[in-house]
Amino acid sequence: MFQEDVGQILFKCKSKYIDIRKHEKERYGKHFEALQSIIFGILKSESSQLDILIAEYCLEGSVGDNIKIAKPNEFDLVFKLQFPYYESIAVTRDPKIPGNVLLDMTRVLELLENDPREDYQGIRKLLQIQLVDAQNFLVVDKLRSWLQSLFSQALNRIAYRVELADGVVSQLKYRTCGPAHTIVVYGDYEYSVDFVPAIRLAAKQNVLLTEQLMYYNRADLLYWEAVPKPLKIQTETSSISFRSSFYSAEKLMLLTKHKNCRNAIRVMKKFRDVKTNLGHLKSYYIKTLFLWKIKQEPESYWKKALLVILDDMFEDLAEHLKRGVLPFFWDPELNMLHDLTKVQVSEMYRCVQRFLGALRGAGIRQKHTLTRLVLRGFSKPSSS
């Protein structure tokens, strides 16, 4: 009974401070859809090559996974670039960077050279002149520069402003960060959109040989992606190294579990936002924690009380932070905390460990103490 009472308090906190209001979700969703339609329309008119290459674009990240919290103010829109003869791209594991792959376009260029179609000749020239190195490997920064030029041209054409809803004019700003080309919207609607390019590859081209790939195979997916994520470390391959992405499989892993799985992720993200010293705890780190838990636990685990799941997940998080290691789900050789300093990781560990200790101590003492802790830990309004 005690646990049920505190669980109800937690549920009320989730409803008030974590869940996105339906009318806001619909309002911002319509504005976002109109914006992305305009942006992609202009981008494609600026470049016939890009028009050919974009196979599809889809909403990913927290909104795509239905784990976004508080406000619909961030969208991750991934646009899949499918090169002609893409199945002939020679994909190899990066020997220096776990979880990453190298994309050799040599055979693709040979096939394009022998293809008389004018639009394919345009793709061949784009690759040779702007996107590959002397050995015909696709280059991360060259792809970023080409797309940056197109985004800048597109936004210049509309003078960095759009009128999308009820005569309301929104101002736009553009920046690049990591693999994303980010457009920030100002005015009555305020949010950001990360336009993230990804190279589409066939399932048979996968080269990451881990048991986790059973989740990809179960989903019966035709494709996976390689994302041009710039690297902080410099190696002899870093300029041509792309991060493997199996987002569609991850999404299916989350969606097929009891709702408590996604609710627990939302609550942990809220805790992260409330605690100022958890700023380096990325949403994908939290998601990765849950991917590993899904692998370890039976289906019935996610039907447990939300408070019980949270206790387990905070313990798992604390343990990973204590060791300074959080393996990338699709290639455990990659430590996702590698880019952080020891001080940053230690600070996060102490914060999580303090809360976990207080949570368990309060549970032992009395209900009102635990209730107060839950309210303090998850109830602060935020803009996340």
Coordinates of C-alpha atoms in Angstrom, one line a residue:
M1 CA 0.0 0.0 0.0
F2 CA 2.8 2.3 0.9
Q3 CA 4.5 1.8 -2.5
E4 CA 1.2 2.3 -4.3
D5 CA 0.7 5.7 -2.5
V6 CA 4.1 7.0 -3.5
G7 CA 3.6 5.6 -7.0
Q8 CA 0.5 7.7 -7.3
I9 CA 2.5 10.8 -6.2
L10 CA 5.1 9.9 -8.9
F11 CA 2.3 9.5 -11.5
K12 CA 0.9 12.9 -10.6
C13 CA 4.4 14.4 -11.0
K14 CA 4.7 12.8 -14.4
S15 CA 1.3 14.1 -15.5
K16 CA 2.0 17.6 -14.3
Y17 CA 5.7 18.2 -15.1
I18 CA 6.8 15.5 -17.5
D19 CA 4.0 14.6 -20.0
I20 CA 3.6 16.9 -23.0
R21 CA 0.1 18.5 -23.2
K22 CA -1.9 17.2 -26.1
H23 CA -2.8 20.6 -27.5
E24 CA 0.8 21.8 -27.4
K25 CA 2.0 18.6 -29.1
E26 CA -0.5 19.1 -31.9
R27 CA 0.1 22.8 -32.2
Y28 CA 3.9 22.5 -32.4
G29 CA 3.7 19.4 -34.5
K30 CA 1.7 21.2 -37.2
H31 CA 4.2 24.1 -37.3
F32 CA 7.2 21.7 -37.4
E33 CA 5.7 19.7 -40.3
A34 CA 5.0 22.9 -42.3
L35 CA 8.6 24.1 -41.6
Q36 CA 10.3 20.9 -42.6
S37 CA 8.2 20.7 -45.8
I38 CA 9.3 24.2 -46.8
I39 CA 13.0 23.7 -45.9
F40 CA 13.2 20.4 -47.8
G41 CA 11.4 21.9 -50.7
I42 CA 13.9 24.7 -51.0
L43 CA 16.9 22.4 -50.4
K44 CA 15.8 20.1 -53.2
S45 CA 15.3 23.0 -55.6
E46 CA 18.8 24.3 -54.7
S47 CA 20.4 21.0 -55.5
S48 CA 19.1 18.4 -58.0
Q49 CA 21.7 16.0 -56.6
L50 CA 20.3 16.3 -53.1
D51 CA 16.8 15.8 -54.5
I52 CA 17.9 12.5 -56.0
L53 CA 19.8 11.4 -52.9
I54 CA 17.1 12.0 -50.2
A55 CA 15.3 8.6 -50.0
E56 CA 13.2 9.6 -47.0
Y57 CA 13.2 11.7 -43.9
C58 CA 11.7 10.6 -40.5
L59 CA 11.3 11.9 -37.0
E60 CA 13.8 10.3 -34.6
G61 CA 15.3 11.1 -31.2
S62 CA 13.1 11.6 -28.1
V63 CA 10.0 12.7 -30.1
G64 CA 10.3 9.8 -32.5
D65 CA 10.7 7.4 -29.5
N66 CA 7.8 9.1 -27.7
I67 CA 10.0 9.8 -24.7
K68 CA 10.2 13.6 -25.0
I69 CA 9.3 15.4 -21.8
A70 CA 7.7 18.7 -20.7
K71 CA 7.6 20.7 -24.0
P72 CA 7.7 19.8 -27.8
N73 CA 10.7 22.1 -28.3
E74 CA 13.2 19.9 -29.9
F75 CA 12.8 17.7 -33.0
D76 CA 15.4 15.4 -34.6
L77 CA 14.7 14.9 -38.3
V78 CA 17.0 12.4 -40.0
F79 CA 17.1 12.5 -43.8
K80 CA 18.4 9.3 -45.4
L81 CA 20.8 9.8 -48.3
Q82 CA 20.7 6.9 -50.7
F83 CA 23.4 6.9 -53.3
P84 CA 22.8 5.1 -56.6
Y85 CA 24.3 1.6 -56.4
Y86 CA 24.5 2.1 -52.6
E87 CA 24.7 -1.7 -52.1
S88 CA 28.1 -1.5 -53.8
I89 CA 29.6 0.8 -51.1
A90 CA 32.4 -1.2 -49.5
V91 CA 31.7 -0.9 -45.8
T92 CA 34.4 -1.9 -43.3
R93 CA 34.7 -1.5 -39.5
D94 CA 36.9 1.4 -38.4
P95 CA 39.9 -0.4 -36.9
K96 CA 40.6 2.6 -34.7
I97 CA 37.1 3.6 -33.5
P98 CA 34.6 1.0 -32.2
G99 CA 31.0 1.4 -33.4
N100 CA 32.2 3.3 -36.5
V101 CA 32.5 2.3 -40.2
L102 CA 34.4 3.5 -43.3
L103 CA 32.6 3.9 -46.6
D104 CA 34.6 3.2 -49.7
M105 CA 32.8 4.6 -52.8
T106 CA 35.2 3.2 -55.4
R107 CA 32.8 0.6 -56.9
V108 CA 29.9 3.1 -56.8
L109 CA 32.0 5.6 -58.8
E110 CA 32.9 2.9 -61.4
L111 CA 29.2 2.0 -61.9
L112 CA 28.2 5.6 -62.1
E113 CA 30.9 6.3 -64.7
N114 CA 29.4 3.7 -67.0
D115 CA 25.8 4.9 -66.4
P116 CA 24.7 7.3 -69.2
R117 CA 21.9 8.9 -67.2
E118 CA 22.5 12.6 -66.8
D119 CA 21.3 12.8 -63.2
Y120 CA 23.6 9.9 -62.2
Q121 CA 26.5 11.7 -63.9
G122 CA 25.7 14.7 -61.6
I123 CA 26.0 12.4 -58.6
R124 CA 29.3 11.0 -59.8
K125 CA 30.7 14.6 -60.2
L126 CA 29.4 15.5 -56.8
L127 CA 31.1 12.6 -55.2
Q128 CA 34.4 13.0 -57.0
I129 CA 34.7 16.8 -56.7
Q130 CA 33.1 17.5 -53.3
L131 CA 32.6 14.4 -51.1
V132 CA 35.4 11.8 -51.3
D133 CA 39.1 11.8 -50.7
A134 CA 41.9 10.6 -53.0
Q135 CA 41.2 7.0 -52.0
N136 CA 37.4 7.4 -52.7
F137 CA 36.4 7.2 -49.0
L138 CA 33.4 9.4 -48.1
V139 CA 34.7 12.3 -46.0
V140 CA 32.6 13.5 -43.0
D141 CA 33.6 17.1 -43.1
K142 CA 33.2 17.4 -46.9
L143 CA 29.6 16.1 -46.6
R144 CA 29.0 18.6 -43.8
S145 CA 30.4 21.5 -45.8
W146 CA 28.3 20.6 -48.9
L147 CA 25.1 20.4 -46.8
Q148 CA 26.0 23.6 -44.9
S149 CA 26.3 25.5 -48.1
L150 CA 22.8 24.2 -49.2
F151 CA 21.2 25.1 -45.9
S152 CA 22.6 28.6 -45.9
Q153 CA 21.4 29.1 -49.5
A154 CA 18.0 27.9 -48.6
L155 CA 17.6 30.1 -45.6
N156 CA 19.0 33.1 -47.4
R157 CA 16.3 32.6 -50.1
I158 CA 13.6 33.1 -47.4
A159 CA 15.5 35.8 -45.5
Y160 CA 15.6 33.5 -42.4
R161 CA 11.9 33.9 -41.8
V162 CA 8.7 31.9 -42.5
E163 CA 5.0 32.5 -42.2
L164 CA 3.5 29.1 -41.4
A165 CA 0.5 29.4 -39.1
D166 CA -2.3 31.9 -38.9
G167 CA -0.2 34.7 -40.4
V168 CA 2.4 34.3 -37.6
V169 CA 5.9 35.1 -38.8
S170 CA 8.7 33.0 -37.3
Q171 CA 12.4 34.1 -37.3
L172 CA 15.0 31.4 -38.0
K173 CA 18.6 31.0 -37.1
Y174 CA 21.0 28.3 -38.4
R175 CA 24.0 26.6 -36.9
T176 CA 25.8 23.3 -37.1
C177 CA 26.6 21.1 -34.1
G178 CA 28.0 17.6 -34.4
P179 CA 26.3 15.8 -37.3
A180 CA 23.2 18.1 -37.1
H181 CA 22.2 21.1 -39.2
T182 CA 20.1 22.9 -36.6
I183 CA 17.4 25.5 -37.4
V184 CA 16.2 27.4 -34.3
V185 CA 12.7 28.9 -34.5
Y186 CA 11.9 32.2 -32.7
G187 CA 8.6 34.0 -32.1
D188 CA 5.2 32.7 -31.0
Y189 CA 6.6 29.2 -31.7
E190 CA 10.0 28.5 -30.1
Y191 CA 11.8 25.3 -30.8
S192 CA 14.7 23.8 -32.7
V193 CA 15.0 21.2 -35.4
D194 CA 18.1 19.1 -35.9
F195 CA 18.3 18.1 -39.5
V196 CA 20.7 15.0 -39.4
P197 CA 22.0 13.4 -42.5
A198 CA 22.5 9.6 -42.6
I199 CA 23.9 7.4 -45.3
R200 CA 21.5 4.6 -46.1
L201 CA 23.0 1.1 -46.2
A202 CA 21.5 -2.3 -46.9
A203 CA 21.1 -4.9 -44.1
K204 CA 23.6 -7.2 -45.8
Q205 CA 26.3 -4.5 -45.5
N206 CA 26.3 -4.5 -41.8
V207 CA 29.8 -5.3 -40.4
L208 CA 29.2 -5.0 -36.6
L209 CA 29.3 -8.6 -35.4
T210 CA 27.6 -8.5 -31.9
E211 CA 24.8 -10.6 -30.4
Q212 CA 22.8 -7.4 -30.1
L213 CA 22.1 -7.5 -33.8
M214 CA 19.5 -10.1 -33.1
Y215 CA 17.2 -7.2 -32.2
Y216 CA 17.9 -5.7 -35.7
N217 CA 17.3 -9.0 -37.4
R218 CA 14.0 -9.5 -35.4
A219 CA 12.7 -6.2 -36.7
D220 CA 13.2 -7.5 -40.3
L221 CA 14.6 -4.2 -41.4
L222 CA 16.0 -3.6 -44.9
Y223 CA 18.4 -0.8 -44.0
W224 CA 20.6 0.8 -41.4
E225 CA 22.5 4.1 -41.5
A226 CA 25.9 5.6 -41.1
V227 CA 25.9 9.1 -39.5
P228 CA 28.6 11.7 -40.2
K229 CA 29.3 12.5 -36.6
P230 CA 32.5 14.5 -36.2
L231 CA 35.0 13.0 -33.7
K232 CA 36.8 14.8 -30.9
I233 CA 39.7 12.3 -31.1
Q234 CA 42.1 12.5 -34.0
T235 CA 43.2 9.2 -35.6
E236 CA 44.3 8.3 -39.1
T237 CA 40.7 7.4 -40.0
S238 CA 38.7 10.0 -38.0
S239 CA 38.0 12.2 -41.0
I240 CA 36.3 9.3 -42.9
S241 CA 34.7 7.5 -39.9
F242 CA 30.9 7.3 -39.7
R243 CA 28.9 6.2 -36.6
S244 CA 26.7 3.2 -37.1
S245 CA 23.0 3.8 -36.4
F246 CA 20.2 1.2 -35.9
Y247 CA 17.6 3.7 -34.7
S248 CA 14.6 1.8 -36.2
A249 CA 15.6 -1.3 -34.2
E250 CA 16.0 0.7 -31.0
K251 CA 12.6 2.3 -31.5
L252 CA 10.9 -1.1 -31.9
M253 CA 12.7 -2.4 -28.8
L254 CA 11.2 0.4 -26.7
L255 CA 7.7 0.4 -28.3
T256 CA 7.2 -3.3 -27.8
K257 CA 7.7 -3.1 -24.0
H258 CA 5.2 -2.2 -21.3
K259 CA 4.6 1.6 -21.1
N260 CA 6.5 1.7 -17.8
C261 CA 9.7 1.3 -19.8
R262 CA 9.2 4.6 -21.7
N263 CA 7.7 6.3 -18.6
A264 CA 10.9 5.4 -16.6
I265 CA 13.0 6.9 -19.3
R266 CA 10.9 10.1 -19.2
V267 CA 11.2 10.3 -15.4
M268 CA 15.0 9.9 -15.5
K269 CA 15.3 12.6 -18.1
K270 CA 13.3 14.9 -15.9
F271 CA 15.6 14.1 -13.0
R272 CA 18.5 14.9 -15.3
D273 CA 17.0 18.3 -16.1
V274 CA 16.2 19.2 -12.5
K275 CA 19.8 18.5 -11.4
T276 CA 22.2 21.1 -12.7
N277 CA 25.2 18.9 -12.3
L278 CA 23.8 16.2 -14.7
G279 CA 24.1 18.4 -17.8
H280 CA 26.5 16.0 -19.4
L281 CA 24.1 13.1 -19.1
K282 CA 22.8 13.0 -22.7
S283 CA 19.4 11.6 -23.5
Y284 CA 21.0 8.9 -25.6
Y285 CA 23.0 7.7 -22.6
I286 CA 19.8 7.2 -20.7
K287 CA 18.2 5.4 -23.6
T288 CA 21.3 3.1 -24.0
L289 CA 21.0 2.2 -20.3
F290 CA 17.4 1.0 -21.0
L291 CA 18.5 -0.9 -24.2
W292 CA 20.9 -3.0 -22.1
K293 CA 18.2 -3.6 -19.5
I294 CA 15.7 -4.8 -22.1
K295 CA 18.4 -7.3 -23.2
Q296 CA 18.9 -8.5 -19.7
E297 CA 15.4 -8.7 -18.3
P298 CA 12.3 -10.7 -19.3
E299 CA 9.2 -9.0 -20.7
S300 CA 7.5 -9.3 -17.3
Y301 CA 10.1 -7.0 -15.7
W302 CA 8.6 -3.9 -17.3
K303 CA 5.2 -4.6 -15.6
K304 CA 6.7 -3.9 -12.2
A305 CA 5.8 -0.7 -10.3
L306 CA 7.4 2.3 -11.9
L307 CA 9.1 3.2 -8.6
V308 CA 10.8 -0.3 -8.5
I309 CA 12.0 0.1 -12.1
L310 CA 13.4 3.5 -11.3
D311 CA 15.3 2.2 -8.3
D312 CA 16.9 -0.4 -10.5
M313 CA 17.7 2.0 -13.3
F314 CA 19.3 4.6 -11.0
E315 CA 21.4 1.8 -9.5
D316 CA 22.5 0.8 -13.0
L317 CA 23.3 4.3 -13.9
A318 CA 25.3 4.9 -10.7
E319 CA 27.3 1.7 -11.4
H320 CA 28.2 2.7 -14.9
L321 CA 29.2 6.2 -13.8
K322 CA 31.3 4.7 -11.0
R323 CA 33.2 2.6 -13.5
G324 CA 33.2 5.4 -16.0
V325 CA 32.0 3.0 -18.7
L326 CA 28.7 2.9 -20.7
P327 CA 29.1 0.6 -23.7
F328 CA 27.4 1.5 -27.0
F329 CA 24.6 -1.1 -27.4
W330 CA 25.5 -2.1 -30.9
D331 CA 29.3 -2.3 -30.3
P332 CA 30.2 -2.7 -26.6
E333 CA 33.9 -1.9 -27.4
L334 CA 32.8 1.8 -27.7
N335 CA 32.6 3.5 -24.3
M336 CA 30.1 6.3 -24.7
L337 CA 31.5 8.2 -21.7
H338 CA 34.9 8.4 -23.3
D339 CA 34.5 12.0 -24.4
L340 CA 33.8 13.2 -20.9
T341 CA 36.4 14.1 -18.3
K342 CA 36.9 12.1 -15.1
V343 CA 35.7 15.1 -13.1
Q344 CA 32.5 15.3 -15.2
V345 CA 31.7 11.6 -14.7
S346 CA 32.5 11.7 -11.0
E347 CA 30.3 14.7 -10.5
M348 CA 27.4 12.9 -12.1
Y349 CA 28.1 9.7 -10.1
R350 CA 28.0 11.6 -6.8
C351 CA 24.7 13.3 -7.7
V352 CA 23.0 10.0 -8.7
Q353 CA 24.4 8.1 -5.8
R354 CA 23.2 10.7 -3.3
F355 CA 19.7 10.6 -4.7
L356 CA 19.7 6.8 -4.8
G357 CA 20.8 6.7 -1.2
A358 CA 18.2 9.2 -0.1
L359 CA 15.5 7.4 -2.1
R360 CA 16.2 4.1 -0.3
G361 CA 16.7 5.7 3.1
A362 CA 13.4 7.6 2.8
G363 CA 11.7 4.4 1.8
I364 CA 12.9 2.7 5.0
R365 CA 11.9 5.6 7.2
Q366 CA 8.4 6.7 6.3
K367 CA 6.0 7.5 3.5
H368 CA 6.0 11.3 3.8
T369 CA 9.8 11.5 3.6
L370 CA 9.8 9.4 0.4
T371 CA 6.9 11.5 -1.0
R372 CA 8.8 14.7 -0.4
L373 CA 11.9 13.3 -2.0
V374 CA 10.0 12.2 -5.1
L375 CA 8.4 15.7 -5.4
R376 CA 11.7 17.4 -5.0
G377 CA 13.5 15.1 -7.5
F378 CA 11.0 15.2 -10.3
S379 CA 8.6 18.1 -9.9
K380 CA 10.6 21.2 -10.9
P381 CA 9.2 22.7 -14.0
S382 CA 11.7 22.9 -16.9
S383 CA 11.9 23.8 -20.5
S384 CA 13.3 20.4 -21.6

